[in-house]
Structures are given as structure tokens and as C-alpha cells.
Amino acid sequence: MRKLAFLVAAFGVAYAFATGCGGSDDSSGTSNGNNNGGDGSIGDGSGPSAATAFDACGGKIFDANGNIDSAEYAKQATLWDRATIDCRLGPRFSAFHPGDADNARATATGFDQKSDPKDQLCSTYEFGTPGKCTGACFGSTCGQVAYAPDDATDPGMDRVQTYGFDNNTSCIQPARGNYLGGPHPDPGITAWLANDSGLHLPRAVGRTRFVESNDAIVAFVDGFIGGTGTQTSGDTKPFTKLPANKIPTSVALTTFNEFALVTVWDTQAIAGQIAVFALQSVGPPAFATKYWAVPGEGGFGGIQLLGFIDLPDMKAPTAIAAAGDNGSFAGQNALQSFPQFAKPADDLVTEIVNNTGNNPSAWIGAPGQDSQYVFANAGTAIVASQWENEITFVDLGPLFRFVRSKYVTPIADAVAAKKANDAATVTTAENAFNQAAISTGAWPYDFTTNPEMKPIVIGSIASPSPRVVAVANRPATGDAKAGMRNKLKAWVGGYDGTFTAYDATSSGGLPARDAGIDSPNIASFAPLGHVQADPNPNALRLVGAYNLGDSFITVSRANRSVQWITAGETDITVTESLRDSQMSDPVDVDPNARFPYDEPGFAGMVTVADFDGKQIASFVDDDSACDGGPDTTCRVHRFAGSLAFPGTIYRLDTTNVN
């Protein structure tokens, strides 16, 4: 496998002491940064070296020459307890800034709370007046919190609400309640324990970053993989299990929940792989197709292993991200435009072919011809190995094009045959569709029966201590489609706080075809630019709508900061940095999928996982300037509240609840 070494600037990390524009006790000011460094960073930048900071939790698997210690590899593959999690999250603030009490942080004010005992989602609320509502009367964002529990009998995963509206009121303080389906522990854990009594401490939790996954795919060290979600996801708590020598380390879902990609360490072969799972969305009922590998909203009813992708340049993958080139459309599943959700598949084909009231483009729209095509035609995965200082790109196009051949092509053939009054071809197309759609139990395809669907490893690039990764589904569109924004971007955040954008256009569908590229080449994955943010990042969450890839949020444990980063036409900028005394040890950040759409006057909300603080804490951008100048130079954040947990929190992942 070909490796490529690009020269990626290794910025000297020199952090000037900055108070931003806050500092008062009535707001948390977040100041603007630029491509020379995030303005929220503090201290002199000294901190533990990446070469030694992780010695106890993986840093000694490889020596300075890249030689592997097989015994250490096997040990670290299954080592997963509070101390190991703490170590792999990287050094905290005190290690980077010894003796610094960090008194310069602002303390954001909160919101007045009122009580409405009749309200299920918002028994305490911050906005509105209880009463009869019209239109959309209730909704929320909910999901999973993973933590290393104080009680050894606690499995370490709960269900939580981070926003709700109900009975004409809205609530922004994180909450839990029985209405979530059993919040402590998460009901998925309760169901799974009957099949695997040793489940404890999720290793990885994954959702799509593009639309919504009602369920998260959760991986455990023993190879158990399951799906659990929200109170309305309609899931069946499906699960499967990897062979004993395949240890999962990270999870990514494709754009519309078609597939889950799980990185594994093979402790028998001493090799890195990606396990690829087809997903079956059965809920919520109004948004489900019930077909394997079809776009949906991720209330999962089935998880099926298709096979493994070998990573020839990588033995110890630590992070993964994936996306297809699906377009935006009304709703997030393939049947949204059609009223036949409950009908058998043969009736479905007839309905689509005969449907004159709705355009069947949701099924047969072609990339470049219909902006609302649902089924991806191309896609990209990026895998990182922090211990091997490397990233690998994978072409997901074969996988998505196989799915199109089984679902989209028969429908397109049937539509064309119907117009030509060719009944025989319509029947043939219906039969082809039904072979894929009507699957009792397992989907009748995998990498063995149909090797043509297997994704292809493109190649690898040297990358110093890559911690977090992401990849876009499409470049920016419309008037903004210029310069760097015209590129399909893959992002990598290193331990030193350098975030680099790579050009993944050659594996990204339409842009590649426009450029005449038939097969991706690793040489085309050149760096587009980089920005210096705060060190030791532990999250990279894309933000935006449908075409995501230009903007994201990250969290730095080293500097106790949350930062917003955006790529423009010519440069990459740290646009905001939030530091507040009410988060003591931030290690993950979750942008709210719903707020502020239901609350005009606010610009967004994030919830932070606070490891040492044993809490999650939310902050609202009140869409105003904090220094009297333009709101692009300083933003005010207000404290939305916190929720305590019986352990140290290391992962938070929520979604809009249908």
C-alpha cells in the first residue's frame, strides 16, 4: 500500500494569556481567533509531549522506529477502565499549566427557571408560558452519556435529555426522567445484559453527524455492538458480536444511517481493520423504510456484519469518520415522499412507479441531476492511528453503488418500463428490487457473496499524533462555492492543536466526476490548509445543515476550552473560544440538534462532558456581542444548567427526537 508524506506545518505551540472579552460574572465572553491560534488559549503552552503523555495507555505499543511490542498491543487493546480512559483523553489543564488556578475564566449567568408539574418534558422550564399550543407541541434532543462509574456494578451508560419543549414551554437544562424509557441505566444496556452479563463501560458511541440517528451504535471492548436510542426511536435494541480477537476502538455511521464502520484491532493477526455493518432502520414508524442499508433516521432493528477491510498501513486505529455524498431532502429517509410506509415491497414498487402526485426522484434521482437524491453514489472514510502517526483514506463508493444497484436501478428501470408500456420489464425490475428489500432476517449480501461492494483503501498519509477526524458529505454549494469551500474536506486534529483540512474531492462523488476522476489516488489528498487551536482535542463535531464540512466544534482538555473553527475561501479560522468556570474538565462537546430552531433570538447551544466534574453542562449562545463591537469578534454565552452523574463522563452524543 502506497504511503504519502505531506509536509504539514508543525506549529510551535505558544499560547498568550488571554481573557477574551468576558471576565465578568454575568456572561461568558467568547473571543474571535484566527489561523495563528485560538484566542481562548492560555498559559505558555508547555505540556506533556505526545511521545510520553500516553505511555500508560498505548504510547508504548510502538517504539521510536515504529516497531511493535505485540504483548503491549494485546494488553492495550482490551484495557478499559477509569484510569485508562482518563489517560487516553490526554493530559488535563493542570498538566499543561501547573500551578495556574485559572481564575481568569468567566462565569456565565444562567436563566430563571419556573415549574410546571403537568409538563412531562419540561417540568422546569426557562422559556414560554404553560398553556394550549398550536402546531408542533412537543419535541426534544436526547441521547447517551457514557461514564466510568463510581459503583462497580453500574454499567456506565445513561440516557439524557439536553433540550425539550412541551405544553407551550421550553427547557434547556439537561434532565433525565422515566419518560426517556428508563434513563439509568440506558434501556439498551438493560436489554443487552441478558445476552452479555459482562457489559461495562462503552468503548465507543457513534451517530451520523449529518442528519439524525435516533439510535447510537455502541461498541464494547468484548466486541459487543448494539443500537440504542431515544424514547420514540422505535428500535428493538439490536446487537451483534465480533469474533473474540477483534477489539473495537471507534465507531462512525454514514450520512443517512446506512452503514456503521467500526475500527478494530485484531489481536491474533496484530493488524488493523474496519468492520462494516449494514443497518436496518425500523423506526420511528413514520420515518422508516425497514430495508437493509437504505437511508433512514436510524431507529435500528438490525445490525449485520458484511465483512472486514484490512488497513495494510495501520495496526492500531484509534478514530474513524465516514460520509456518503447524499443530498438534502425533505425528511431523512427514502420513503418520505410516499404514503405507503406499511405496504409490502411489491406494492411499494407499484406505488412508486404509478405515483403521479410525487416525484420519485427521492429514489431515482441521479447525482448531479437532482439535488435531492437520497441514495449515495460515492463516499469517504478517514481512519487515524494516534500511536502510528498516520491517517488512512478509504473509498466507500463500491459499497454505495452496490446499494444503488439493488434498490435504485430496479426502480428506475420500472419507471422507464412503465412509460414504455413494457409490463414484462416492470415485473423483472420489481423482482430484482424485492430480492434486496424483502429480507427475512439477514440481508442476502456480504463481502464474500458480493466482493464488488467492498470499500477500497486508497492510501495513507503521515500525520503527527492525530486525535480526532471528520469528513464532509459534500462541498459548499451556491454563492459560497469558491476557493477552499469548493473542496470536499477531511479534517484531522492533532495532539498539539493543529487542525488540517485535506482535499478528499477525488473520492467525493459529483466533484470528482466533474473533474474527470474515476478512481481516487492518495496523491490527490493534499493539505488545503491548517489552523492552530488549543492542544489535546477530544472531539470534532461538524456543524451546519445537510452539506457539512466547512465548520466544526472541538473541545480542548488541556485548555478547558470549546472552540468553533470555520474554513473560508482562503483560510481556516478559530472563530470563537468558550472558557467558563462552570466546566472544570471538558472532554467532549455535543452541539444541540434542535435548539435554537424553536427559540428565536439565540444562535445555538452546546453541551459539554465534564470528566472530573462528573457532570454535563450546557451553554447557550445568545446571539449578541459582548464588547460592543460586531458579533463576529466576541460572543456572549449563557449557562443553561448542568446535570450530575455517578461517575466521570467521557462521551456524550444526542440527537433530535422525532
mmCIF file of N, CA and C in Angstrom, residues 258-328:
data_model
loop_
_atom_site.group_PDB
_atom_site.id
_atom_site.type_symbol
_atom_site.label_atom_id
_atom_site.label_comp_id
_atom_site.label_asym_id
_atom_site.label_seq_id
_atom_site.Cartn_x
_atom_site.Cartn_y
_atom_site.Cartn_z
ATOM 1 N N GLU A 258 -26.957 4.334 6.787
ATOM 2 C CA GLU A 258 -26.984 3.106 6.012
ATOM 3 C C GLU A 258 -26.038 2.048 6.569
ATOM 4 N N PHE A 259 -24.855 2.503 7.033
ATOM 5 C CA PHE A 259 -23.816 1.583 7.478
ATOM 6 C C PHE A 259 -23.142 2.119 8.738
ATOM 7 N N ALA A 260 -22.608 1.188 9.523
ATOM 8 C CA ALA A 260 -21.723 1.532 10.631
ATOM 9 C C ALA A 260 -20.344 0.991 10.314
ATOM 10 N N LEU A 261 -19.325 1.818 10.524
ATOM 11 C CA LEU A 261 -17.938 1.410 10.340
ATOM 12 C C LEU A 261 -17.259 1.425 11.706
ATOM 13 N N VAL A 262 -16.684 0.317 12.095
ATOM 14 C CA VAL A 262 -16.084 0.156 13.416
ATOM 15 C C VAL A 262 -14.620 -0.236 13.243
ATOM 16 N N THR A 263 -13.709 0.573 13.767
ATOM 17 C CA THR A 263 -12.297 0.192 13.718
ATOM 18 C C THR A 263 -12.028 -0.907 14.736
ATOM 19 N N VAL A 264 -11.182 -1.869 14.346
ATOM 20 C CA VAL A 264 -10.852 -2.976 15.251
ATOM 21 C C VAL A 264 -9.355 -3.231 15.241
ATOM 22 N N TRP A 265 -8.883 -3.704 16.381
ATOM 23 C CA TRP A 265 -7.535 -4.255 16.493
ATOM 24 C C TRP A 265 -7.680 -5.774 16.503
ATOM 25 N N ASP A 266 -7.019 -6.421 15.566
ATOM 26 C CA ASP A 266 -7.023 -7.878 15.525
ATOM 27 C C ASP A 266 -5.836 -8.362 16.354
ATOM 28 N N THR A 267 -6.111 -8.837 17.558
ATOM 29 C CA THR A 267 -5.038 -9.215 18.474
ATOM 30 C C THR A 267 -4.391 -10.542 18.103
ATOM 31 N N GLN A 268 -4.992 -11.270 17.196
ATOM 32 C CA GLN A 268 -4.390 -12.523 16.733
ATOM 33 C C GLN A 268 -3.432 -12.251 15.575
ATOM 34 N N ALA A 269 -3.886 -11.466 14.605
ATOM 35 C CA ALA A 269 -3.054 -11.162 13.437
ATOM 36 C C ALA A 269 -2.167 -9.941 13.663
ATOM 37 N N ILE A 270 -2.385 -9.194 14.764
ATOM 38 C CA ILE A 270 -1.708 -7.911 15.023
ATOM 39 C C ILE A 270 -1.900 -7.021 13.797
ATOM 40 N N ALA A 271 -3.151 -6.676 13.542
ATOM 41 C CA ALA A 271 -3.492 -5.925 12.342
ATOM 42 C C ALA A 271 -4.685 -5.021 12.618
ATOM 43 N N GLY A 272 -4.747 -3.910 11.885
ATOM 44 C CA GLY A 272 -5.873 -3.007 11.974
ATOM 45 C C GLY A 272 -6.873 -3.282 10.863
ATOM 46 N N GLN A 273 -8.144 -3.151 11.182
ATOM 47 C CA GLN A 273 -9.208 -3.387 10.210
ATOM 48 C C GLN A 273 -10.374 -2.438 10.475
ATOM 49 N N ILE A 274 -11.284 -2.394 9.502
ATOM 50 C CA ILE A 274 -12.586 -1.762 9.686
ATOM 51 C C ILE A 274 -13.641 -2.843 9.524
ATOM 52 N N ALA A 275 -14.478 -3.021 10.533
ATOM 53 C CA ALA A 275 -15.640 -3.895 10.414
ATOM 54 C C ALA A 275 -16.786 -3.058 9.846
ATOM 55 N N VAL A 276 -17.426 -3.553 8.788
ATOM 56 C CA VAL A 276 -18.508 -2.824 8.128
ATOM 57 C C VAL A 276 -19.824 -3.544 8.393
ATOM 58 N N PHE A 277 -20.791 -2.799 8.933
ATOM 59 C CA PHE A 277 -22.097 -3.355 9.271
ATOM 60 C C PHE A 277 -23.183 -2.674 8.442
ATOM 61 N N ALA A 278 -24.073 -3.468 7.853
ATOM 62 C CA ALA A 278 -25.297 -2.931 7.267
ATOM 63 C C ALA A 278 -26.293 -2.701 8.390
ATOM 64 N N LEU A 279 -27.029 -1.593 8.311
ATOM 65 C CA LEU A 279 -28.002 -1.246 9.333
ATOM 66 C C LEU A 279 -29.411 -1.272 8.745
ATOM 67 N N GLN A 280 -30.346 -1.675 9.567
ATOM 68 C CA GLN A 280 -31.746 -1.727 9.165
ATOM 69 C C GLN A 280 -32.537 -0.784 10.068
ATOM 70 N N SER A 281 -33.119 0.247 9.477
ATOM 71 C CA SER A 281 -33.900 1.220 10.252
ATOM 72 C C SER A 281 -35.365 0.818 10.242
ATOM 73 N N VAL A 282 -35.903 0.514 11.409
ATOM 74 C CA VAL A 282 -37.311 0.121 11.524
ATOM 75 C C VAL A 282 -38.159 1.200 12.199
ATOM 76 N N GLY A 283 -37.530 2.249 12.684
ATOM 77 C CA GLY A 283 -38.273 3.294 13.360
ATOM 78 C C GLY A 283 -37.528 4.610 13.275
ATOM 79 N N PRO A 284 -38.206 5.703 13.689
ATOM 80 C CA PRO A 284 -39.612 5.761 14.074
ATOM 81 C C PRO A 284 -40.520 5.366 12.903
ATOM 82 N N PRO A 285 -41.717 4.856 13.187
ATOM 83 C CA PRO A 285 -42.561 4.287 12.132
ATOM 84 C C PRO A 285 -42.805 5.221 10.952
ATOM 85 N N ALA A 286 -42.983 6.509 11.212
ATOM 86 C CA ALA A 286 -43.275 7.444 10.124
ATOM 87 C C ALA A 286 -42.053 7.787 9.293
ATOM 88 N N PHE A 287 -40.878 7.343 9.714
ATOM 89 C CA PHE A 287 -39.643 7.704 9.021
ATOM 90 C C PHE A 287 -38.791 6.476 8.704
ATOM 91 N N ALA A 288 -39.412 5.313 8.605
ATOM 92 C CA ALA A 288 -38.637 4.082 8.454
ATOM 93 C C ALA A 288 -38.968 3.377 7.146
ATOM 94 N N THR A 289 -37.963 2.820 6.506
ATOM 95 C CA THR A 289 -38.149 2.020 5.308
ATOM 96 C C THR A 289 -38.184 0.533 5.620
ATOM 97 N N LYS A 290 -37.493 0.140 6.672
ATOM 98 C CA LYS A 290 -37.382 -1.251 7.114
ATOM 99 C C LYS A 290 -36.555 -2.112 6.160
ATOM 100 N N TYR A 291 -35.800 -1.483 5.272
ATOM 101 C CA TYR A 291 -34.942 -2.219 4.353
ATOM 102 C C TYR A 291 -33.493 -2.059 4.796
ATOM 103 N N TRP A 292 -32.687 -3.082 4.579
ATOM 104 C CA TRP A 292 -31.277 -3.034 4.946
ATOM 105 C C TRP A 292 -30.532 -2.017 4.079
ATOM 106 N N ALA A 293 -29.644 -1.251 4.729
ATOM 107 C CA ALA A 293 -28.695 -0.354 4.057
ATOM 108 C C ALA A 293 -29.369 0.765 3.273
ATOM 109 N N VAL A 294 -30.628 1.059 3.583
ATOM 110 C CA VAL A 294 -31.366 2.137 2.924
ATOM 111 C C VAL A 294 -31.352 3.362 3.830
ATOM 112 N N PRO A 295 -31.244 4.568 3.271
ATOM 113 C CA PRO A 295 -31.261 5.777 4.099
ATOM 114 C C PRO A 295 -32.477 5.829 5.010
ATOM 115 N N GLY A 296 -32.249 6.215 6.248
ATOM 116 C CA GLY A 296 -33.322 6.310 7.225
ATOM 117 C C GLY A 296 -32.903 7.168 8.393
ATOM 118 N N GLU A 297 -33.751 7.233 9.412
ATOM 119 C CA GLU A 297 -33.468 8.062 10.573
ATOM 120 C C GLU A 297 -32.935 7.268 11.754
ATOM 121 N N GLY A 298 -32.602 6.022 11.538
ATOM 122 C CA GLY A 298 -31.764 5.317 12.485
ATOM 123 C C GLY A 298 -32.411 4.840 13.758
ATOM 124 N N GLY A 299 -33.669 4.398 13.704
ATOM 125 C CA GLY A 299 -34.223 3.614 14.799
ATOM 126 C C GLY A 299 -33.992 2.153 14.432
ATOM 127 N N PHE A 300 -32.873 1.603 14.858
ATOM 128 C CA PHE A 300 -32.375 0.375 14.260
ATOM 129 C C PHE A 300 -33.105 -0.876 14.750
ATOM 130 N N GLY A 301 -33.335 -1.773 13.790
ATOM 131 C CA GLY A 301 -33.914 -3.077 14.101
ATOM 132 C C GLY A 301 -32.976 -4.208 13.774
ATOM 133 N N GLY A 302 -31.880 -3.899 13.072
ATOM 134 C CA GLY A 302 -30.935 -4.938 12.714
ATOM 135 C C GLY A 302 -29.547 -4.390 12.462
ATOM 136 N N ILE A 303 -28.533 -5.186 12.834
ATOM 137 C CA ILE A 303 -27.123 -4.872 12.588
ATOM 138 C C ILE A 303 -26.498 -6.137 12.009
ATOM 139 N N GLN A 304 -25.945 -6.033 10.806
ATOM 140 C CA GLN A 304 -25.389 -7.223 10.164
ATOM 141 C C GLN A 304 -23.968 -6.955 9.686
ATOM 142 N N LEU A 305 -23.044 -7.803 10.100
ATOM 143 C CA LEU A 305 -21.655 -7.694 9.670
ATOM 144 C C LEU A 305 -21.522 -8.125 8.215
ATOM 145 N N LEU A 306 -20.989 -7.229 7.367
ATOM 146 C CA LEU A 306 -20.747 -7.536 5.960
ATOM 147 C C LEU A 306 -19.349 -8.105 5.738
ATOM 148 N N GLY A 307 -18.412 -7.691 6.603
ATOM 149 C CA GLY A 307 -17.049 -8.157 6.465
ATOM 150 C C GLY A 307 -16.059 -7.134 6.974
ATOM 151 N N PHE A 308 -14.786 -7.382 6.712
ATOM 152 C CA PHE A 308 -13.716 -6.541 7.232
ATOM 153 C C PHE A 308 -12.890 -5.957 6.088
ATOM 154 N N ILE A 309 -12.427 -4.724 6.291
ATOM 155 C CA ILE A 309 -11.496 -4.072 5.383
ATOM 156 C C ILE A 309 -10.141 -4.053 6.072
ATOM 157 N N ASP A 310 -9.135 -4.643 5.469
ATOM 158 C CA ASP A 310 -7.791 -4.606 6.031
ATOM 159 C C ASP A 310 -7.184 -3.215 5.854
ATOM 160 N N LEU A 311 -6.481 -2.756 6.876
ATOM 161 C CA LEU A 311 -5.759 -1.490 6.828
ATOM 162 C C LEU A 311 -4.269 -1.822 6.774
ATOM 163 N N PRO A 312 -3.692 -1.968 5.592
ATOM 164 C CA PRO A 312 -2.330 -2.502 5.478
ATOM 165 C C PRO A 312 -1.257 -1.627 6.092
ATOM 166 N N ASP A 313 -1.522 -0.321 6.251
ATOM 167 C CA ASP A 313 -0.524 0.579 6.822
ATOM 168 C C ASP A 313 -0.747 0.859 8.303
ATOM 169 N N MET A 314 -1.715 0.178 8.909
ATOM 170 C CA MET A 314 -2.150 0.580 10.247
ATOM 171 C C MET A 314 -2.515 -0.648 11.074
ATOM 172 N N LYS A 315 -1.919 -0.762 12.247
ATOM 173 C CA LYS A 315 -2.225 -1.879 13.138
ATOM 174 C C LYS A 315 -3.133 -1.482 14.300
ATOM 175 N N ALA A 316 -3.137 -0.191 14.641
ATOM 176 C CA ALA A 316 -3.851 0.246 15.844
ATOM 177 C C ALA A 316 -4.685 1.494 15.568
ATOM 178 N N PRO A 317 -5.757 1.367 14.770
ATOM 179 C CA PRO A 317 -6.606 2.531 14.501
ATOM 180 C C PRO A 317 -7.286 3.028 15.767
ATOM 181 N N THR A 318 -7.369 4.346 15.911
ATOM 182 C CA THR A 318 -7.937 4.938 17.131
ATOM 183 C C THR A 318 -9.140 5.838 16.873
ATOM 184 N N ALA A 319 -9.392 6.234 15.620
ATOM 185 C CA ALA A 319 -10.526 7.112 15.330
ATOM 186 C C ALA A 319 -10.965 6.910 13.892
ATOM 187 N N ILE A 320 -12.260 7.148 13.620
ATOM 188 C CA ILE A 320 -12.789 6.991 12.271
ATOM 189 C C ILE A 320 -13.932 7.971 12.051
ATOM 190 N N ALA A 321 -14.089 8.405 10.795
ATOM 191 C CA ALA A 321 -15.239 9.194 10.364
ATOM 192 C C ALA A 321 -15.606 8.741 8.968
ATOM 193 N N ALA A 322 -16.881 8.881 8.592
ATOM 194 C CA ALA A 322 -17.334 8.408 7.288
ATOM 195 C C ALA A 322 -18.506 9.237 6.810
ATOM 196 N N ALA A 323 -18.674 9.300 5.483
ATOM 197 C CA ALA A 323 -19.807 10.015 4.895
ATOM 198 C C ALA A 323 -20.040 9.523 3.481
ATOM 199 N N GLY A 324 -21.317 9.521 3.065
ATOM 200 C CA GLY A 324 -21.682 9.367 1.668
ATOM 201 C C GLY A 324 -22.010 10.729 1.101
ATOM 202 N N ASP A 325 -22.209 10.798 -0.215
ATOM 203 C CA ASP A 325 -22.470 12.093 -0.847
ATOM 204 C C ASP A 325 -23.960 12.362 -1.015
ATOM 205 N N ASN A 326 -24.783 11.797 -0.124
ATOM 206 C CA ASN A 326 -26.232 12.015 -0.182
ATOM 207 C C ASN A 326 -26.564 13.495 -0.168
ATOM 208 N N GLY A 327 -27.647 13.849 -0.870
ATOM 209 C CA GLY A 327 -28.066 15.244 -0.895
ATOM 210 C C GLY A 327 -29.114 15.543 0.151
ATOM 211 N N SER A 328 -29.487 16.798 0.231
ATOM 212 C CA SER A 328 -30.514 17.219 1.178
ATOM 213 C C SER A 328 -31.886 16.937 0.591
#
